Every structure is written in structure tokens, then in C-alpha cells.
């Protein structure tokens, strides 16, 4: 279990000797080595900034946790952020195409920090990715227990969906049987404990990153400059700090500055549709469904 946070300031449970900066930013379980977590975060921050790989780190953490099912009481059967995505067969599920690359990045880092669990490392990398791209420093809780092997991977159809262990489908037909995108989103995310506002907020992560023909298959844009849009070419200025670099060129993004964490995803109605930007049926549902739309408008302000 992750350490609890108490009061107005995070409480570090290892003891009173921890410096205040650690207590404020790194509440971890009493068994963890705080210095090790600090060093791990520092390396991740630099690696993600240098590699321009923030979006895939966010996607890895989301897909690791996105098989959570609140209806199941047993662990690890109920899924969630337990690191099971590093194992087969889960890493090979269709929805996880391309994520072996992110796992490979972390496999080079993990041996240096044996006290950091795989489950924590994946979520830490995602939080670092948000911060690196100009987003907030997230007050994380650490102490997650990691899955031991592939036996913790949920079956593809175990969450009442057609495949991919309960992750949402980008396009119809929807494996959960929903007739429309809004119902599909609710079928997927209510199972995890989200409400409508949470669904819209989480969808805003599409402000980062791109889709690729070789991964989700939802776009015709593949790897490299030859398949890139005007926003995903290798020389595009997409970083929040103005520095050059896109990581790997190609694909199709939801936003023009797809290595900048902001609310530009929610500016779609103000910006208007554009052929060089991606907008899926599940994105469209957020501003067409009458219960989702108030939150979409709220986050655009």
C-alpha cells in the first residue's frame, strides 16, 4: 500500500529525520529508500527531457493502470498500477502496441534503483513526463507492490470488453457493445470509479503525444518525416521551453504543441477542426454529449 498523506502537507512515514523537501514531495512507504527515489526521479527527469519521450511514458502508466476493475476485490486480479504491463501477454495486447519501447527505456534505468518497484517506476516516469513538458509537479504516493510475473496480466476479455483487458477502443465498433462513443467511455471508466468530470479530465492527456499507423492504426500517418503532419516533423517547435527536438518524427497529434502540457486539447471548439490534427469519435463525444460538455468547456477556460 502507498503511504498515506495527511493534513495540508504530505506526511513522509519513514520518520522525523527526513528533510522537509522529501516530506513534501516524496511520501513513500516506510520500507523505501527515499534517497533512491529522489535519485531515480532526477534521472527520469533528465532522460525524458533529453529523449523527448514524455508522451509514451504517460501512455505506459495509463495502460498499466487502465485495466483496473473496482468490482474485483482480489489482488492482483483487480488490475491497476501494478506493473503487470511489462510482462507477456499484456505487453503484446493490441492496445499496447509500441509500449515495449517505453518498457525498454525503463529496463535500462530500473537496475540502478532496486528499491524502486516496477509499479512505482512506471507511475513516477509518467509524473516526471507531465512535469518535464511544463505541467505541475504531482505530489505522488509511492510504495506500490509490483506484479511478479505474467500470471497477473488480466485476460483480454476479462473486463466486459471485446479485447485489451478493459482499455477503451479508439474507434467503433466498441468491444463493450456500446452503440455510441459516450456510452463506451462511461462503460470503460465507470468500472474504474471515474465520474463524468474525471473522464473528461483524463481525456485531456491527449494534449500530449500522437497516434501512429503502426500502433493504434487510427491514422494514416506513420513513423518518420515522410508520414508526418505539419506539426509532427522533426524540426517542429513543440516543446514548452522552445528547445528543438521531437523524439521520433511522424504520426498525427491532437494538438499543435504536443510536447507541451497545457489545456490546448480542450481548445478544440475555439480552434476548429484541422486536417493536420487528430480528433477521434471518443474525443468528439466530450463536447457533444450534454453531460460531458460542461466539463469540456470548463477545462477550456
CSV table of C-alpha atoms in Angstrom, one decimal:
chain,number,residue,atom,x,y,z
A,1,UNK,CA,0.0,0.0,0.0
A,2,UNK,CA,1.1,3.5,-0.7
A,3,UNK,CA,1.9,5.8,2.2
A,4,UNK,CA,-0.9,8.0,3.3
A,5,UNK,CA,-0.9,11.8,3.0
A,6,UNK,CA,-2.1,13.8,5.9
A,7,UNK,CA,-3.0,17.4,6.6
A,8,UNK,CA,-2.1,20.3,4.4
A,9,UNK,CA,1.4,18.9,3.8
A,10,UNK,CA,2.3,15.4,2.7
A,11,UNK,CA,3.5,13.3,5.6
A,12,UNK,CA,6.5,11.2,5.0
A,13,UNK,CA,6.1,8.0,7.0
A,14,UNK,CA,9.7,6.8,7.3
A,15,UNK,CA,10.3,9.1,10.3
A,16,UNK,CA,11.0,12.6,11.6
A,17,UNK,CA,14.6,12.7,10.2
A,18,UNK,CA,13.6,13.2,6.6
A,19,UNK,CA,14.2,16.7,5.3
A,20,UNK,CA,11.1,18.8,4.7
A,21,UNK,CA,11.5,18.7,0.9
A,22,UNK,CA,11.3,14.9,1.0
A,23,UNK,CA,8.2,15.0,3.2
A,24,UNK,CA,6.5,17.4,0.8
A,25,UNK,CA,7.3,15.7,-2.4
A,26,UNK,CA,8.0,12.0,-1.8
A,27,UNK,CA,5.6,10.3,0.6
A,28,UNK,CA,6.7,6.7,0.3
A,29,UNK,CA,6.3,3.5,2.3
A,30,UNK,CA,8.4,3.0,5.4
A,31,UNK,CA,10.4,0.3,3.7
A,32,UNK,CA,11.5,2.6,0.8
A,33,UNK,CA,14.8,4.3,0.5
A,34,UNK,CA,13.9,8.0,-0.1
A,35,UNK,CA,17.3,9.0,-1.5
A,36,UNK,CA,16.9,6.2,-4.0
A,37,UNK,CA,13.6,7.5,-5.1
A,38,UNK,CA,14.9,11.0,-5.3
A,39,UNK,CA,17.9,9.9,-7.5
A,40,UNK,CA,15.6,7.9,-9.7
A,41,UNK,CA,13.3,10.8,-10.3
A,42,UNK,CA,16.3,13.1,-11.1
A,43,UNK,CA,17.5,10.6,-13.7
A,44,UNK,CA,14.0,10.2,-15.2
A,45,UNK,CA,13.5,13.9,-15.5
A,46,UNK,CA,16.8,14.3,-17.5
A,47,UNK,CA,16.2,11.2,-19.6
A,48,UNK,CA,12.7,12.2,-20.6
A,49,UNK,CA,13.7,15.8,-21.4
A,50,UNK,CA,16.7,14.6,-23.4
A,51,UNK,CA,14.8,11.9,-25.2
A,52,UNK,CA,11.6,13.8,-25.8
A,53,UNK,CA,9.7,10.7,-24.8
A,54,UNK,CA,7.2,12.2,-22.4
A,55,UNK,CA,4.0,11.0,-24.2
A,56,UNK,CA,4.9,7.4,-24.4
A,57,UNK,CA,5.7,7.4,-20.6
A,58,UNK,CA,2.3,8.8,-19.9
A,59,UNK,CA,0.7,6.2,-22.1
A,60,UNK,CA,2.6,3.4,-20.4
A,61,UNK,CA,1.4,4.4,-17.0
A,62,UNK,CA,-2.1,4.9,-18.1
A,63,UNK,CA,-2.2,1.5,-19.8
A,64,UNK,CA,-0.7,-0.2,-16.8
A,65,UNK,CA,-3.4,1.2,-14.6
A,66,UNK,CA,-6.3,1.2,-17.1
A,67,UNK,CA,-7.2,-2.4,-16.6
A,68,UNK,CA,-8.4,-1.7,-13.0
A,69,UNK,CA,-11.7,-3.1,-12.1
A,70,UNK,CA,-13.3,-1.9,-8.8
A,71,UNK,CA,-15.7,-4.8,-8.9
A,72,UNK,CA,-12.9,-7.3,-8.2
A,73,UNK,CA,-11.7,-7.5,-4.7
A,74,UNK,CA,-8.7,-9.8,-5.1
A,75,UNK,CA,-5.2,-8.5,-5.9
A,76,UNK,CA,-3.6,-8.7,-8.5
A,77,UNK,CA,-6.7,-9.9,-10.3
A,78,UNK,CA,-8.4,-6.5,-10.0
A,79,UNK,CA,-5.6,-4.9,-12.0
A,80,UNK,CA,-4.4,-1.3,-11.7
A,81,UNK,CA,-1.0,0.3,-11.4
A,82,UNK,CA,0.9,-2.9,-10.5
A,83,UNK,CA,3.5,-3.1,-13.3
A,84,UNK,CA,1.9,-6.1,-15.0
A,85,UNK,CA,2.2,-4.4,-18.3
A,86,UNK,CA,5.9,-5.3,-18.5
A,87,UNK,CA,5.0,-9.0,-18.9
A,88,UNK,CA,3.6,-11.1,-21.7
A,89,UNK,CA,0.9,-11.5,-22.7
A,90,UNK,CA,-0.2,-8.0,-21.6
A,91,UNK,CA,2.5,-6.0,-23.3
A,92,UNK,CA,1.5,-7.7,-26.6
A,93,UNK,CA,-2.2,-6.7,-26.5
A,94,UNK,CA,-3.2,-4.7,-29.5
A,95,UNK,CA,-3.9,-1.5,-27.4
A,96,UNK,CA,-0.3,-1.7,-26.1
A,97,UNK,CA,1.4,-1.6,-29.4
A,98,UNK,CA,4.6,0.4,-29.3
A,99,UNK,CA,4.8,0.4,-25.5
A,100,UNK,CA,7.6,-2.2,-25.4
A,101,UNK,CA,9.8,0.8,-26.4
A,102,UNK,CA,8.9,2.6,-23.2
A,103,UNK,CA,9.4,-0.6,-21.1
A,104,UNK,CA,12.8,-0.8,-22.7
A,105,UNK,CA,13.7,2.7,-21.6
A,106,UNK,CA,12.8,1.8,-18.0
A,107,UNK,CA,14.6,-1.5,-18.1
A,108,UNK,CA,17.9,0.4,-18.6
A,109,UNK,CA,17.1,2.6,-15.5
A,110,UNK,CA,15.5,0.1,-13.1
A,111,UNK,CA,18.7,-1.9,-12.1
A,112,UNK,CA,20.2,1.3,-10.7
A,113,UNK,CA,17.4,1.7,-8.2
A,114,UNK,CA,16.4,-1.8,-6.9
A,115,UNK,CA,14.4,-0.3,-4.1
A,116,UNK,CA,12.0,1.4,-6.5
A,117,UNK,CA,9.3,-1.1,-7.5
A,118,UNK,CA,8.3,-1.5,-11.1
A,119,UNK,CA,4.8,-0.3,-10.3
A,120,UNK,CA,6.2,2.9,-8.8
A,121,UNK,CA,8.8,3.4,-11.5
A,122,UNK,CA,6.2,3.4,-14.3
A,123,UNK,CA,4.0,5.9,-12.5
A,124,UNK,CA,6.9,8.0,-11.5
A,125,UNK,CA,8.0,8.2,-15.1
A,126,UNK,CA,4.6,9.5,-16.1
A,127,UNK,CA,4.5,12.1,-13.4
A,128,UNK,CA,8.0,13.2,-14.5
A,129,UNK,CA,6.8,13.4,-18.1
A,130,UNK,CA,4.0,15.8,-17.1
A,131,UNK,CA,6.5,18.0,-15.2
A,132,UNK,CA,9.1,17.9,-18.0
A,133,UNK,CA,6.5,19.2,-20.5
A,134,UNK,CA,5.5,22.2,-18.4
A,135,UNK,CA,2.8,20.6,-16.3
A,136,UNK,CA,2.7,20.6,-12.5
A,137,UNK,CA,4.9,18.7,-10.1
A,138,UNK,CA,2.5,16.0,-8.9
A,139,UNK,CA,2.6,15.0,-5.2
A,140,UNK,CA,3.0,11.3,-5.8
A,141,UNK,CA,2.4,8.5,-3.3
A,142,UNK,CA,4.9,5.6,-3.5
A,143,UNK,CA,5.0,2.1,-2.2
A,144,UNK,CA,3.1,0.2,-4.8
A,145,UNK,CA,3.5,-3.6,-4.9
A,146,UNK,CA,4.5,-4.9,-8.3
A,147,UNK,CA,3.1,-7.9,-10.1
A,148,UNK,CA,5.6,-10.8,-10.0
A,149,UNK,CA,5.0,-12.3,-13.4
A,150,UNK,CA,2.6,-12.7,-16.3
A,151,UNK,CA,0.1,-14.5,-14.2
A,152,UNK,CA,-1.0,-11.1,-13.0
A,153,UNK,CA,-1.9,-10.0,-16.5
A,154,UNK,CA,-5.7,-9.8,-16.9
A,155,UNK,CA,-7.3,-11.8,-19.7
A,156,UNK,CA,-8.1,-9.7,-22.8
A,157,UNK,CA,-11.9,-10.1,-22.4
A,158,UNK,CA,-12.0,-10.1,-18.6
A,159,UNK,CA,-13.4,-6.6,-18.2
A,160,UNK,CA,-16.6,-7.0,-20.2
A,161,UNK,CA,-14.9,-5.6,-23.3
A,162,UNK,CA,-14.0,-7.1,-26.7
A,163,UNK,CA,-10.3,-7.1,-26.1
A,164,UNK,CA,-7.4,-5.4,-24.4
A,165,UNK,CA,-8.4,-6.1,-20.8
A,166,UNK,CA,-10.8,-3.2,-20.5
A,167,UNK,CA,-8.9,-0.4,-22.2
A,168,UNK,CA,-11.1,1.9,-24.3
A,169,UNK,CA,-11.4,1.5,-28.1
A,170,UNK,CA,-10.4,4.5,-30.2
A,171,UNK,CA,-13.0,3.8,-32.9
A,172,UNK,CA,-16.3,1.9,-33.3
A,173,UNK,CA,-17.4,-0.9,-33.2
A,174,UNK,CA,-16.9,-0.8,-29.5
A,175,UNK,CA,-16.0,-4.1,-27.8
A,176,UNK,CA,-18.2,-3.4,-24.8
A,177,UNK,CA,-21.3,-3.3,-27.0
A,178,UNK,CA,-21.9,0.4,-26.7
A,179,UNK,CA,-23.8,2.0,-29.6
A,180,UNK,CA,-22.1,5.3,-29.3
A,181,UNK,CA,-18.8,6.8,-28.0
A,182,UNK,CA,-20.1,8.5,-24.9
A,183,UNK,CA,-21.7,5.2,-23.7
A,184,UNK,CA,-18.5,3.4,-24.4
A,185,UNK,CA,-16.4,5.9,-22.4
A,186,UNK,CA,-18.8,5.5,-19.4
A,187,UNK,CA,-18.8,1.7,-19.7
A,188,UNK,CA,-15.0,1.7,-19.5
A,189,UNK,CA,-14.3,4.4,-16.9
A,190,UNK,CA,-17.2,3.9,-14.5
A,191,UNK,CA,-15.8,0.4,-14.0
A,192,UNK,CA,-12.6,2.1,-12.7
A,193,UNK,CA,-14.5,4.5,-10.4
A,194,UNK,CA,-14.4,7.6,-12.6
A,195,UNK,CA,-17.3,10.1,-12.9
A,196,UNK,CA,-18.1,12.2,-16.0
A,197,UNK,CA,-15.7,15.0,-14.9
A,198,UNK,CA,-12.9,12.6,-14.4
A,199,UNK,CA,-13.4,11.0,-17.8
A,200,UNK,CA,-13.2,14.4,-19.5
A,201,UNK,CA,-10.1,15.4,-17.4
A,202,UNK,CA,-8.3,12.2,-18.2
A,203,UNK,CA,-9.0,12.6,-21.9
A,204,UNK,CA,-7.1,15.8,-21.7
A,205,UNK,CA,-3.9,13.8,-21.6
A,206,UNK,CA,-4.3,13.8,-25.4
A,207,UNK,CA,-2.8,17.3,-25.3
A,208,UNK,CA,0.5,15.3,-25.3
A,209,UNK,CA,1.6,12.9,-28.0
A,210,UNK,CA,0.5,11.4,-31.2
A,211,UNK,CA,-1.2,8.4,-32.8
A,212,UNK,CA,0.7,6.3,-35.3
A,213,UNK,CA,-0.4,4.0,-38.1
A,214,UNK,CA,1.9,1.3,-36.8
A,215,UNK,CA,0.4,1.4,-33.3
A,216,UNK,CA,-3.3,2.3,-32.9
A,217,UNK,CA,-3.8,2.2,-36.6
A,218,UNK,CA,-6.3,5.0,-36.3
A,219,UNK,CA,-4.4,7.3,-38.6
A,220,UNK,CA,-2.6,7.0,-41.9
A,221,UNK,CA,0.5,8.9,-40.5
A,222,UNK,CA,3.3,6.5,-39.6
A,223,UNK,CA,6.9,6.8,-38.5
A,224,UNK,CA,9.2,9.4,-39.9
A,225,UNK,CA,9.1,12.8,-41.7
A,226,UNK,CA,7.7,11.4,-44.8
A,227,UNK,CA,4.5,10.5,-43.0
A,228,UNK,CA,4.4,13.4,-40.6
A,229,UNK,CA,1.9,16.2,-40.5
A,230,UNK,CA,3.0,19.9,-40.4
A,231,UNK,CA,3.0,19.6,-36.6
A,232,UNK,CA,5.0,16.3,-36.3
A,233,UNK,CA,8.0,16.8,-38.5
A,234,UNK,CA,11.4,16.5,-36.9
A,235,UNK,CA,12.0,20.3,-36.9
A,236,UNK,CA,8.7,21.4,-35.4
A,237,UNK,CA,8.9,23.6,-32.3
A,238,UNK,CA,6.6,21.7,-30.0
A,239,UNK,CA,8.4,21.8,-26.7
A,240,UNK,CA,7.1,24.1,-24.0
A,241,UNK,CA,10.6,25.5,-23.4
A,242,UNK,CA,11.2,26.3,-27.1
A,243,UNK,CA,14.1,23.9,-27.4
A,244,UNK,CA,14.4,21.8,-30.5
A,245,UNK,CA,13.5,18.1,-30.6
A,246,UNK,CA,10.5,15.9,-31.1
A,247,UNK,CA,12.0,12.5,-30.3
A,248,UNK,CA,10.8,10.5,-33.4
A,249,UNK,CA,9.1,12.3,-36.2
A,250,UNK,CA,5.8,11.3,-37.7
A,251,UNK,CA,2.3,10.3,-36.5
A,252,UNK,CA,-0.6,12.7,-36.0
A,253,UNK,CA,-1.2,14.7,-32.9
A,254,UNK,CA,-4.3,16.1,-31.2
A,255,UNK,CA,-2.7,19.5,-30.6
A,256,UNK,CA,-0.1,21.7,-32.4
A,257,UNK,CA,2.3,21.7,-29.5
A,258,UNK,CA,2.1,18.1,-28.5
A,259,UNK,CA,5.2,18.2,-26.2
A,260,UNK,CA,3.6,20.9,-24.1
A,261,UNK,CA,1.3,20.0,-21.2
A,262,UNK,CA,-1.5,22.6,-21.2
A,263,UNK,CA,-5.2,22.7,-21.9
A,264,UNK,CA,-4.9,23.1,-25.7
A,265,UNK,CA,-6.7,19.8,-26.2
A,266,UNK,CA,-9.8,21.5,-24.7
A,267,UNK,CA,-9.4,24.4,-27.1
A,268,UNK,CA,-10.8,22.3,-30.0
A,269,UNK,CA,-14.1,24.1,-30.3
A,270,UNK,CA,-12.3,27.5,-30.3
A,271,UNK,CA,-9.6,26.3,-32.7
A,272,UNK,CA,-11.8,24.4,-35.1
A,273,UNK,CA,-11.2,21.1,-36.9
A,274,UNK,CA,-8.0,20.9,-38.8
A,275,UNK,CA,-6.9,18.1,-41.2
A,276,UNK,CA,-3.4,18.0,-39.7
A,277,UNK,CA,-4.8,17.3,-36.2
A,278,UNK,CA,-6.4,14.2,-34.9
A,279,UNK,CA,-9.9,14.1,-33.4
A,280,UNK,CA,-11.5,10.7,-32.7
A,281,UNK,CA,-15.1,9.8,-32.1
A,282,UNK,CA,-14.4,9.5,-28.4
A,283,UNK,CA,-12.9,13.0,-28.4
A,284,UNK,CA,-15.9,14.4,-30.2
A,285,UNK,CA,-18.2,12.8,-27.6
A,286,UNK,CA,-16.7,15.1,-24.9
A,287,UNK,CA,-18.2,18.2,-26.4
A,288,UNK,CA,-21.3,16.7,-27.9
A,289,UNK,CA,-22.6,14.6,-25.0
A,290,UNK,CA,-24.7,17.0,-22.8
A,291,UNK,CA,-23.3,15.7,-19.6
A,292,UNK,CA,-19.7,15.7,-20.7
A,293,UNK,CA,-19.7,19.1,-22.4
A,294,UNK,CA,-19.9,21.3,-19.3
A,295,UNK,CA,-16.6,19.9,-18.1
A,296,UNK,CA,-15.1,20.1,-21.6
A,297,UNK,CA,-16.0,23.8,-21.6
A,298,UNK,CA,-14.8,24.3,-18.0
A,299,UNK,CA,-11.3,22.9,-18.8
A,300,UNK,CA,-11.0,25.1,-21.9
A,301,UNK,CA,-11.1,28.3,-19.8
